Coordinates of C-alpha atoms in Angstrom, one line a residue:
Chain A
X1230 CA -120.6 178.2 -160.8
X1231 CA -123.1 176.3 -158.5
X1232 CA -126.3 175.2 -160.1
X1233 CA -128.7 175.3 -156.8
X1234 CA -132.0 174.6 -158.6
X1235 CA -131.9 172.9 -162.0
X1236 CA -134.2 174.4 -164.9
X1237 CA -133.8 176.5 -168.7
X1238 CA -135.5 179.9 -169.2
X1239 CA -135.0 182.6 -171.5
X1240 CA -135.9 186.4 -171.1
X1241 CA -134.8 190.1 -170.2
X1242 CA -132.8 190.6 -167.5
X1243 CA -133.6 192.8 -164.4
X1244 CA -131.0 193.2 -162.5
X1245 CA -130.0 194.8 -159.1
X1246 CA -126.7 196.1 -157.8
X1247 CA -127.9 195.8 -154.1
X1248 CA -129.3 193.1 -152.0
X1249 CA -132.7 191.9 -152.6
X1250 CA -134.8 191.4 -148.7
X1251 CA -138.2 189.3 -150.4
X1252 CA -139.8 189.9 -146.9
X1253 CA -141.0 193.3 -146.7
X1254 CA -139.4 194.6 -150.2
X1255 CA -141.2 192.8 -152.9
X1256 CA -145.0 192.2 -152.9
X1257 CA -145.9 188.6 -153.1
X1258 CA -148.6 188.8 -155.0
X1259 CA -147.6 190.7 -158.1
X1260 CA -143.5 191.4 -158.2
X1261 CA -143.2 194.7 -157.6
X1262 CA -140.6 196.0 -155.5
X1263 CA -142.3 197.8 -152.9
X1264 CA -139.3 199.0 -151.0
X1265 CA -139.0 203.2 -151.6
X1266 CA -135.2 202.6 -151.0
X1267 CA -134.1 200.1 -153.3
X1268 CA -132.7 200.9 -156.9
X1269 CA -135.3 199.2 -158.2
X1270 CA -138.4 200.6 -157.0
X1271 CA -141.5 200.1 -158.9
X1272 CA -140.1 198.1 -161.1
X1273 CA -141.4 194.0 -161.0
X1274 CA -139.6 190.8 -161.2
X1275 CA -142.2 188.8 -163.2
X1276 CA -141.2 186.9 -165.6
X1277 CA -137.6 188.1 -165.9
X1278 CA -134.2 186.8 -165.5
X1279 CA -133.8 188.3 -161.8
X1280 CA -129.7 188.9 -161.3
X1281 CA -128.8 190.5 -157.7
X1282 CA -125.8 189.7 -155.8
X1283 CA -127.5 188.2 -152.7
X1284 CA -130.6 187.8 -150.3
X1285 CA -131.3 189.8 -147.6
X1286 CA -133.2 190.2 -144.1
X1287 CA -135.6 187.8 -143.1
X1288 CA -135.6 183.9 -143.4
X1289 CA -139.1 183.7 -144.0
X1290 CA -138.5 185.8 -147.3
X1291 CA -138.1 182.3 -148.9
X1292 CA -142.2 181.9 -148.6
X1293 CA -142.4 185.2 -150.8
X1294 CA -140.4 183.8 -153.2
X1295 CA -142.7 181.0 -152.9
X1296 CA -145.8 183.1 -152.9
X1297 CA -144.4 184.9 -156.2
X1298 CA -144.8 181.6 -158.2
X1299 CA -148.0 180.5 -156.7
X1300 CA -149.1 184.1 -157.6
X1301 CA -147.6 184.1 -161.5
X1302 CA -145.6 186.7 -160.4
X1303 CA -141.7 185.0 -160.0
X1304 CA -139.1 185.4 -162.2
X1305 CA -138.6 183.0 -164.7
X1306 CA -135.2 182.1 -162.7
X1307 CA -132.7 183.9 -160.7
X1308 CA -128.8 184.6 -161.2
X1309 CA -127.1 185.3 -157.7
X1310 CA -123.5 186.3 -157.3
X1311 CA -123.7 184.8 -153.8
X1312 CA -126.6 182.3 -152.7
X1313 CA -127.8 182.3 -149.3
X1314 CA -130.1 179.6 -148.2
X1315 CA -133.3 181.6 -148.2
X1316 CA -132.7 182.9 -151.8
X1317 CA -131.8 178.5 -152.6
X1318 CA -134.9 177.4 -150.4
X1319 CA -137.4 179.6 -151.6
X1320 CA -136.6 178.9 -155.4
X1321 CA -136.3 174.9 -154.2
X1322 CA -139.8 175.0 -152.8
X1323 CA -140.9 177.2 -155.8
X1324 CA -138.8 175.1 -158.6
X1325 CA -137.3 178.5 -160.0
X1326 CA -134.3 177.8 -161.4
X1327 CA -131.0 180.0 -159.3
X1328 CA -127.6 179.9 -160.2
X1329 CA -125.0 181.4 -157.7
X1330 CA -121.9 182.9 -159.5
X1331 CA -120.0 186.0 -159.5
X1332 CA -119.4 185.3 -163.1
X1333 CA -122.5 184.8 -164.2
X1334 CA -124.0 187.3 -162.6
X1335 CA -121.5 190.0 -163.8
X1336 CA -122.1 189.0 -167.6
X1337 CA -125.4 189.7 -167.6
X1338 CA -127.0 192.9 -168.3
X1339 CA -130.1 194.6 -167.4
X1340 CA -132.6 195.1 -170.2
X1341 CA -131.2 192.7 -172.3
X1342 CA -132.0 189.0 -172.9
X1343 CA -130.2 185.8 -171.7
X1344 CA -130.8 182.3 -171.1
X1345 CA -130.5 180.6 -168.1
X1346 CA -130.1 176.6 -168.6
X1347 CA -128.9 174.5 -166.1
X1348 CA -128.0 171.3 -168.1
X1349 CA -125.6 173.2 -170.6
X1350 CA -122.0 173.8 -169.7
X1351 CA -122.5 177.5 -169.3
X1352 CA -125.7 177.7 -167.5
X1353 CA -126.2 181.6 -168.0
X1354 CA -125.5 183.7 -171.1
X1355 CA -126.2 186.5 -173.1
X1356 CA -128.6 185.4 -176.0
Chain B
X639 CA -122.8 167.5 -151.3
X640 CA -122.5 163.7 -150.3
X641 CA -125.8 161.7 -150.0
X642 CA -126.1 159.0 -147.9
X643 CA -128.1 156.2 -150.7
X644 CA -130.9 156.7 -148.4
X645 CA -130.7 160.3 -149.0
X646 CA -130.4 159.8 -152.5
X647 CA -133.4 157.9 -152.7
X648 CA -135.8 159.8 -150.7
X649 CA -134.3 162.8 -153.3
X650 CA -135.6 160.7 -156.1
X651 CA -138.9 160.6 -154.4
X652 CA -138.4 156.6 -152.9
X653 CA -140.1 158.4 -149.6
X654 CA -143.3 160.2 -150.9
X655 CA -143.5 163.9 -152.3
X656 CA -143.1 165.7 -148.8
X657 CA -140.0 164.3 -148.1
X658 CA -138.9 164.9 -152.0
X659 CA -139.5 168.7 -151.4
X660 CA -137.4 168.7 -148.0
X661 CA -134.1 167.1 -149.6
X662 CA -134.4 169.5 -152.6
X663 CA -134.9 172.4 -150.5
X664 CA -132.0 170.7 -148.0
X665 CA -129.8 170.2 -150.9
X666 CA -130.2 173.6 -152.6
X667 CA -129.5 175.4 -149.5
X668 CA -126.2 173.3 -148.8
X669 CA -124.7 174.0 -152.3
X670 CA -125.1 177.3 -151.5
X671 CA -123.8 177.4 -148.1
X672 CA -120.9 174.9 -149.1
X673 CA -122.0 172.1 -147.2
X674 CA -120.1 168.8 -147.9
X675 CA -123.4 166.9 -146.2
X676 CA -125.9 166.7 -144.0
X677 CA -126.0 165.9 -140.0
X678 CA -128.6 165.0 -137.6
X679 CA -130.8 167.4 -135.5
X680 CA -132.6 167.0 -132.6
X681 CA -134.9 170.1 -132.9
X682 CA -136.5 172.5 -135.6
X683 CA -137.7 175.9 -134.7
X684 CA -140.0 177.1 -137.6
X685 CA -140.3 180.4 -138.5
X686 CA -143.3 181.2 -141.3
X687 CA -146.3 181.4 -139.0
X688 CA -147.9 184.4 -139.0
X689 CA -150.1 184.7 -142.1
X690 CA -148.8 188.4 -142.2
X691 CA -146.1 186.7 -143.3
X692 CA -146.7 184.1 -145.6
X693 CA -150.0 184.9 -147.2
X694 CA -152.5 182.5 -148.3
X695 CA -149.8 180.8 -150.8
X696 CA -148.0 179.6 -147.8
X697 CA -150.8 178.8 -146.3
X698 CA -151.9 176.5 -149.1
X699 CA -148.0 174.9 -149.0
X700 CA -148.6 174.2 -145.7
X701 CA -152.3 172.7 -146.2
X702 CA -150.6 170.3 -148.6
X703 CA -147.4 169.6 -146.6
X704 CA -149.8 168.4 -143.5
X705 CA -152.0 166.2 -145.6
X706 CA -148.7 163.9 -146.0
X707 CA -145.7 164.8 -143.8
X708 CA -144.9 164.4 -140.6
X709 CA -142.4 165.6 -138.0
X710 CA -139.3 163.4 -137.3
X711 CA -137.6 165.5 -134.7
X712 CA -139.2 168.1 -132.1
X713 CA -140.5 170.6 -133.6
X714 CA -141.7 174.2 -132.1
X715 CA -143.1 177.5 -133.8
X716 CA -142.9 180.9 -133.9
X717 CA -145.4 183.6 -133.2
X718 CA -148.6 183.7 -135.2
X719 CA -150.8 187.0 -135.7
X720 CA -153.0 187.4 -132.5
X721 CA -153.4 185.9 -128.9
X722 CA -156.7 184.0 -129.4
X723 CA -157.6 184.8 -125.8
X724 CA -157.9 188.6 -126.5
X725 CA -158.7 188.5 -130.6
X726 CA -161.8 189.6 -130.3
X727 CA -161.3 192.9 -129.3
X728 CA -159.0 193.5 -132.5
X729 CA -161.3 193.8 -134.8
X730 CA -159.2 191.6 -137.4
X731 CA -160.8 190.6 -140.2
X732 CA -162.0 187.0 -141.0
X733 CA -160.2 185.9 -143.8
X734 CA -157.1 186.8 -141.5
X735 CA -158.1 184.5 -138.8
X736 CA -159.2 181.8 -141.4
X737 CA -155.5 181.6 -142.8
X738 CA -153.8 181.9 -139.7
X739 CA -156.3 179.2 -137.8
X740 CA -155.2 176.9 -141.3
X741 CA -151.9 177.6 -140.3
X742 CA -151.4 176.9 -136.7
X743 CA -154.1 173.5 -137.7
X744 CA -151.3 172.3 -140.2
X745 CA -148.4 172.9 -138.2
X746 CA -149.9 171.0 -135.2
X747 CA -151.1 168.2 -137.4
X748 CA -147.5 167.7 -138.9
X749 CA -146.2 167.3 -135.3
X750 CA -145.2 170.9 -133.7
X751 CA -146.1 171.8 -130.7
X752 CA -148.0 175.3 -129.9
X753 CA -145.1 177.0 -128.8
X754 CA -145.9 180.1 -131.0
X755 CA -142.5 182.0 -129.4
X756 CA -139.2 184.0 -130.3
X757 CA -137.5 183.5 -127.7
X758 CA -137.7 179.5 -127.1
X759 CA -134.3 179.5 -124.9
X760 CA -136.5 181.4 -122.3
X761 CA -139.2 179.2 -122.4
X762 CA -138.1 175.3 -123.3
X763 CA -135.5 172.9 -122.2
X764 CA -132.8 173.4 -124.5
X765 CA -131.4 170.0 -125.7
X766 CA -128.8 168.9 -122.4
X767 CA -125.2 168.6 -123.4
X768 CA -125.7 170.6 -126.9
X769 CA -125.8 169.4 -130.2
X770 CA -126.9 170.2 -133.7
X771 CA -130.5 171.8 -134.5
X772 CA -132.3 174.0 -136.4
X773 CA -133.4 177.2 -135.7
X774 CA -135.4 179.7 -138.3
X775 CA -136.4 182.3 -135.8
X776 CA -132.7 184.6 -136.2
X777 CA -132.6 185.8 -132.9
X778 CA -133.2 182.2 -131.4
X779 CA -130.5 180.7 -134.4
X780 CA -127.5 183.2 -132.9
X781 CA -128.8 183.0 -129.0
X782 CA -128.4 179.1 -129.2
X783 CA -124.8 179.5 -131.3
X784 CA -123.6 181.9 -128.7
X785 CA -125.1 181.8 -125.3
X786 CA -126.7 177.7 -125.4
X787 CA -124.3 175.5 -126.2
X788 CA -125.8 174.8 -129.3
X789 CA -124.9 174.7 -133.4
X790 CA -127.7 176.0 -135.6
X791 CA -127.6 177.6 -139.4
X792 CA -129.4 180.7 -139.8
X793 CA -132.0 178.9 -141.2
X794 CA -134.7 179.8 -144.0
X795 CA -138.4 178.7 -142.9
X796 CA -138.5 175.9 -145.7
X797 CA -135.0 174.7 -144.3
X798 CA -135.9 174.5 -141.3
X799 CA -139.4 172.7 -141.9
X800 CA -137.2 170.5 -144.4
X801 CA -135.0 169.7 -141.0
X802 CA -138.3 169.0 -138.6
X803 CA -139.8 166.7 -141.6
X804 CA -136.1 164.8 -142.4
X805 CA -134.3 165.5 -138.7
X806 CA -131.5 166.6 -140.9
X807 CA -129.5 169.4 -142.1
X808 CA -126.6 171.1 -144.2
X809 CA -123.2 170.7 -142.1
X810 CA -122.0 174.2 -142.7
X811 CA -118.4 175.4 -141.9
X812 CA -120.8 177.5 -139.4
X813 CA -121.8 174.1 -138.2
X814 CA -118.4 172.5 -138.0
X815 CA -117.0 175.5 -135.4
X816 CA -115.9 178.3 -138.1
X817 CA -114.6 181.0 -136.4
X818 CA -115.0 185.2 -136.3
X819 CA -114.8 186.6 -139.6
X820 CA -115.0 190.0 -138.4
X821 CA -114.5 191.9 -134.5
X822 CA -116.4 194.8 -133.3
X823 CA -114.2 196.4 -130.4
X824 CA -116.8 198.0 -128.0
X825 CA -115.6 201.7 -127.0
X826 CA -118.4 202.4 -124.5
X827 CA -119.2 201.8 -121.1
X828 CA -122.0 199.5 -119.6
X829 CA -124.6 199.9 -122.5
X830 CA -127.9 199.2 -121.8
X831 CA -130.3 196.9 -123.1
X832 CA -131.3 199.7 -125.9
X833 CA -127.5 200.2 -126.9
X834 CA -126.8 196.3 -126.9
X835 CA -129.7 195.9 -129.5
X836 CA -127.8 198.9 -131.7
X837 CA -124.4 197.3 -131.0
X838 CA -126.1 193.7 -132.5
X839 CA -127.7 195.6 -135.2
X840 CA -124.2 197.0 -136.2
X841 CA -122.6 194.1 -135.5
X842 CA -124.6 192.0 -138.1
X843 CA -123.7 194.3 -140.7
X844 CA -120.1 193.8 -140.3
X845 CA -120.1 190.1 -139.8
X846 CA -120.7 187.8 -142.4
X847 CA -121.4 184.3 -140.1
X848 CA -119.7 184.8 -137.2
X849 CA -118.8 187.9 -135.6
X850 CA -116.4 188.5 -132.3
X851 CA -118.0 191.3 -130.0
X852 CA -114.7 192.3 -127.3
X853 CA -115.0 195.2 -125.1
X854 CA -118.6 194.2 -123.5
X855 CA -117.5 191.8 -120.5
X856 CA -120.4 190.1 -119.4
X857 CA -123.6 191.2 -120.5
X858 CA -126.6 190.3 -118.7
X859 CA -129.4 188.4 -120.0
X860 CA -131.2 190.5 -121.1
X861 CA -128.7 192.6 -122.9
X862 CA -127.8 189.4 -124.6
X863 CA -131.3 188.9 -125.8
X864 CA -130.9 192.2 -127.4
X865 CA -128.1 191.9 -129.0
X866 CA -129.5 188.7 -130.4
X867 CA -132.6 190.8 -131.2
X868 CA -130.5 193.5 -133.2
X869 CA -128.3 191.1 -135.2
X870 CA -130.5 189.2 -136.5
X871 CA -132.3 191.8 -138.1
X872 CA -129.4 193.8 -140.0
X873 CA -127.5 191.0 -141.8
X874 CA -126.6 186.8 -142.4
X875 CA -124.6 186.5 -139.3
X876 CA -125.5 184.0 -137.1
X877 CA -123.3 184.0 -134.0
X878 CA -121.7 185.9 -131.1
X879 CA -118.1 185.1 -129.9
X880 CA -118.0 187.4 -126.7
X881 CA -114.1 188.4 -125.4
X882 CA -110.9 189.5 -126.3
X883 CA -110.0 188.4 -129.9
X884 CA -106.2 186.9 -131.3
X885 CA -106.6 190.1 -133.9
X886 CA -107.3 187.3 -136.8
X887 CA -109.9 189.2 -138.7
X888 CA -110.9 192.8 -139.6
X889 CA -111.7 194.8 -136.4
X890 CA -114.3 198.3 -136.2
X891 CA -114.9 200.2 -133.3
X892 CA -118.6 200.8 -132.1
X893 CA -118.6 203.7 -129.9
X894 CA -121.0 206.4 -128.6
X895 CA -121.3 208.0 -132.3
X896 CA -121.3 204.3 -133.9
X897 CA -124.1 204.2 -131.3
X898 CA -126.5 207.6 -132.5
X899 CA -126.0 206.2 -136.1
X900 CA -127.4 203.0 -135.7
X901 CA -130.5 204.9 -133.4
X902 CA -131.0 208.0 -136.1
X903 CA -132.0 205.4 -138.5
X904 CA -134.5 203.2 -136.1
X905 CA -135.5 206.3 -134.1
X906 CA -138.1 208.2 -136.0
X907 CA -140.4 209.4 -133.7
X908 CA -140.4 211.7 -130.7
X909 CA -143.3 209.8 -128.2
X910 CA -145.4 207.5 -129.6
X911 CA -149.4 206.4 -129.0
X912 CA -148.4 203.3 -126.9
X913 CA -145.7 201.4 -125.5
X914 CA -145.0 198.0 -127.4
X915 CA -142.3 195.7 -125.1
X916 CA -141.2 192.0 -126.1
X917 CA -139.5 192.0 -129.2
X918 CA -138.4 189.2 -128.7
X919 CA -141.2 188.2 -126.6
X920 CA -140.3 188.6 -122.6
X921 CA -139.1 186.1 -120.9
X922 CA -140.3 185.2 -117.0
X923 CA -137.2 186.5 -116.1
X924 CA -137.9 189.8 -117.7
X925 CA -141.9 189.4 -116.8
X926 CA -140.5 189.4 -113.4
X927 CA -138.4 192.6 -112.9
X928 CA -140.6 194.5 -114.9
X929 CA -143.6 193.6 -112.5
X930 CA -141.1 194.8 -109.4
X931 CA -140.1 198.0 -111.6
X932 CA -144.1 198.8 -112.1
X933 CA -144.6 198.1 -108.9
X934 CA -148.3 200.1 -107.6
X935 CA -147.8 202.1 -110.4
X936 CA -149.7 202.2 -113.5
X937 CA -149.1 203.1 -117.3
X938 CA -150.2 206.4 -118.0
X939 CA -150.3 205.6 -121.8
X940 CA -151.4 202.7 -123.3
X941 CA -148.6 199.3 -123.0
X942 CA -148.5 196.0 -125.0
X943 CA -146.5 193.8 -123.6
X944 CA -145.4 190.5 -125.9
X945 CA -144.4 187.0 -124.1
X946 CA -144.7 183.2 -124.5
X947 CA -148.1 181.4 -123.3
X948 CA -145.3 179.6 -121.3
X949 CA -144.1 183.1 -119.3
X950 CA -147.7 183.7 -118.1
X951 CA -148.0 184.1 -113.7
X952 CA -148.1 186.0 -111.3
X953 CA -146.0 188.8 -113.3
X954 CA -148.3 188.9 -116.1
X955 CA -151.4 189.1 -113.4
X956 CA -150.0 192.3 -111.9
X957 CA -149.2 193.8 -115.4
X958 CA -152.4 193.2 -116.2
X959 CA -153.2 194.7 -112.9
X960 CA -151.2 197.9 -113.8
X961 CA -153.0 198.1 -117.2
X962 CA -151.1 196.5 -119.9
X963 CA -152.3 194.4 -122.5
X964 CA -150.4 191.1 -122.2
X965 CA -150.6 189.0 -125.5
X966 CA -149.0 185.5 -126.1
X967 CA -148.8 183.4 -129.0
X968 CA -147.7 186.6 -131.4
X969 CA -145.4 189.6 -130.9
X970 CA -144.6 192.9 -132.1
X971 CA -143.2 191.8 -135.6
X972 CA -145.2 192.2 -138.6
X973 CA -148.2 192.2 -136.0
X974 CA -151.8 192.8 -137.7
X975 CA -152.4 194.2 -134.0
X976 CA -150.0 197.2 -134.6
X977 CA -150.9 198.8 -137.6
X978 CA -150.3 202.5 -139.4
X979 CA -154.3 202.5 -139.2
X980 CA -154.4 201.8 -135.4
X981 CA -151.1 204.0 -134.1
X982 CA -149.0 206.2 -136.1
X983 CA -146.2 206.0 -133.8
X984 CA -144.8 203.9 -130.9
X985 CA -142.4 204.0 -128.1
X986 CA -140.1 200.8 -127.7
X987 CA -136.5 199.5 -126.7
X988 CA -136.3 197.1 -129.2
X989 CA -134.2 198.0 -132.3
X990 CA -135.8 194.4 -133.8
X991 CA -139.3 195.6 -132.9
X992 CA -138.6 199.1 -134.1
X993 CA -137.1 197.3 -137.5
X994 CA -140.4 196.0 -138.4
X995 CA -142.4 198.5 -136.9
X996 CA -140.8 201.1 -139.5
X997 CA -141.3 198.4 -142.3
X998 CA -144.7 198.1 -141.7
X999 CA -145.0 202.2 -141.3
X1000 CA -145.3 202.8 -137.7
X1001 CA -142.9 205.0 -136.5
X1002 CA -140.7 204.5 -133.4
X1003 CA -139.4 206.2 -130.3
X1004 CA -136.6 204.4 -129.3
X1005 CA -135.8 204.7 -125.5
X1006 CA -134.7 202.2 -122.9
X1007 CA -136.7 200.5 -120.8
X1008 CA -135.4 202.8 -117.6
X1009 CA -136.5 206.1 -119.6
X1010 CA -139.9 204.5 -120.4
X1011 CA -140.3 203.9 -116.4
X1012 CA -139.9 206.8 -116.0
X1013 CA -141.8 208.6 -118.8
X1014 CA -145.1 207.0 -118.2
X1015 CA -145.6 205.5 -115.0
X1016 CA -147.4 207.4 -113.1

């Protein structure tokens, strides 16, 4: 369990069994997920729990993430399987609390509530 | 990851806000990369500067960053949106130059120079003897693992801006020499350019950081640059091992039908309403042979051709000649010049161009560059 941006949050999970590429996939300006390919089309990340196992594509995808928060439209905080360090950047520069853990992100479950806090000894659960 | 006290401190805010954001975004991104500290380096190569890009939220963050932080290390840039020499005649609109003018202003004033290029190892003096740096552009991050002599992450625009601002960075296993995780035996015979950019494009998908490529020999420049091009596009991985591997990790075959696989997905056109070459930009090098190619020939259909400021000469002059639009500063990438308004389809032997061409909604004819001579010179 790696705690790569420190923060508590509580809401419904969205969460993706592919890849998540910000640049290009998610609009930056309201959260939806643009991309016609991904599982999650149409649907948007704001103010959810985001789990997906890992970034994707462009570097610069960390300014979307970015952009997201400035916009009001970021998750509330992000639960990786595997961090990369756009996915850990981006939510740095934003201050969205990320968590990268297989664990974690395999307990969780779309559509249902959890709480992400980072200063507990289990970071992410199930509420 | 170990902190120097100093690096501690300047976490804790001891050195102002903007070097407070750069060890957060440092530290974040070396947990997640398993870094056990950070190291020196003696360039950044920032990616984020084409307000396509990053919007007007990043180009508030960087408003903010330049009214405080300045560069430690050398720092260069990537392509913005437009060549201001020719912007005119695009027709963009003004809020779109605004932000990218903001942009370029804050970049300069925390320390960068104007490079505004992809393909830096064409253009600059790579550091002599090696070394660590910090590259976000991903075809620039694997050419200098690979072919310069260099160590680089695959870095995110913030990390590297993190890296120009504190001349640090995450040591990586990716730093420290890691080796293959994966092999890609090549079972064809001298591919060109076209082929090398699908062989990187299917490479990066079955690499993870580091990816052995054995069964090319020694590929030219140019095909280098494109396999560079193509890798960085698909996937994470962020350098080349060219040769014949000990048979340590997982090896797959790319051959002829590995090949058409790759191209079916990237090649979605049949012709196309212009010719876009330089993704990445062209190099003088490439300027060069493609003026002798031309020759007293002209384009029968309309040809943008992409390079650094830095490439522009007598090549460029008898493109121009031969009735191409040469732009610098910018490239085909998320371009506001090549839009689904302006062309519906385009011809190109760049898979990385033809990536983002696609993403944006232009459609792409993928051919090489010796099939496009031919097509439409006439």
């Amino acid at each position: 369990m790696r705690v790569l941006v420190a923060g508590s949050a509580r809401g419904v999970v969205l969460k993706s069994a592919s890849p998540i590429n910000f640049l290009g996939a998610v609009d930056r300006s309201t959260g939806v997920i643009t991309d016609g390919s991904h599982e999650l089309h149409g649907r948007s990340v704001r103010g959810t729990i985001l789990a997906f196992p890992s970034g994707a594509g462009s570097s610069v995808g960390a300014y979307t993430i970015y952009s997201l928060k400035a916009e009001g439209a970021a998750p509330l905080a992000m639960v990786c399987a595997r961090a990369d360090g756009t996915v850990a950047s981006g939510c740095a520069a934003a201050g969205i609390p990320l968590v990268a853990s297989e664990e974690a992100y395999d307990i969780l479950v779309g559509g249902a509530e959890a709480v992400v806090d980072t200063s507990l000894d289990v970071p992410v659960s199930r509420a | 990851m170990e902190l120097t006290r100093d690096e501690e401190e300047a976490l804790a805010g001891g050195a102002g806000e903007a070097e407070q954001a750069a060890y957060r975004i440092l530290v974040a991104a070396g947990e997640a990369a398993g870094a056990e500290r950070l190291v020196p380096v003696s360039w950044a190569h920032l990616s984020g500067v084409n307000y396509n890009t990053i919007g007007p939220a990043g180009e508030r963050f960087l408003a903010d960053m330049a009214r405080t932080a300045r560069f430690r290390i050398r720092a260069t840039v990537n392509p913005m949106g437009y060549d201001r020499d020719s912007v005119d005649r695009y027709g963009l609109p003004a809020p779109f130059i605004e932000g990218q003018e903001s942009i370029a202003r804050s970049y300069g004033v925390m320390g960068a120079e104007p490079s505004f290029t992809c393909a830096p190892y064409d253009v600059l003096d790579m550091p002599a003897g090696g070394g660590q740096v910090a590259l976000a552009e991903s075809n620039a991050a694997i050419h200098a693992n690979s072919f310069d002599n260099l160590h680089t992450n695959k870095e995110s625009s913030f990390t590297a801006l993190a890296s120009a601002i504190t001349g640090k960075s995450p040591l990586t296993p990716l730093r420290g020499g890691a080796g293959p995780d994966a092999e890609v035996r090549v079972r064809m015979d001298d591919p060109d350019e076209l082929e090398c950019g699908l062989l990187g494009y299917f490479a990066g998908r079955v690499g993870r950081e580091s990816v052995r490529i054995s069964g090319l020999g020694a590929p030219d420049r140019r095909r280098c640059k494109a396999l560079c091009g193509g890798m960085g596009t698909s996937g994470t991985c962020a350098k080349i091992v060219l040769g014949e591997g000990g048979g340590d990790c997982e090896a797959v075959d790319f051959g002829r039908e590995e090949a058409r696989a790759v191209r079916d997905e990237l090649d979605t056109a049949d012709g196309g309403d212009a010719i876009v070459l330089g993704s990445p930009q062209l190099g003088p090098q490439e300027l060069a042979d493609l003026a002798a190619r031309v020759g007293g020939r002209r384009f029968t259909k309309r040809c943008i051709v992409f390079c650094p400021r830095a490439a522009r000469g007598a090549a460029t002059d008898h493109l121009e000649a031969a009735g191409c639009e040469v732009l610098s500063d910018c490239c085909a990438c998320l371009s506001p010049l090549i839009t689904k308004e302006a062309a519906d389809s385009v011809i190109t032997n760049s898979v990385k161009g033809a990536y983002y061409l696609n993403a944006g909604g232009v459609r792409t004819d993928l051919e090489p560059l010796s099939e496009i001579l031919r097509g439409y010179l006439g």
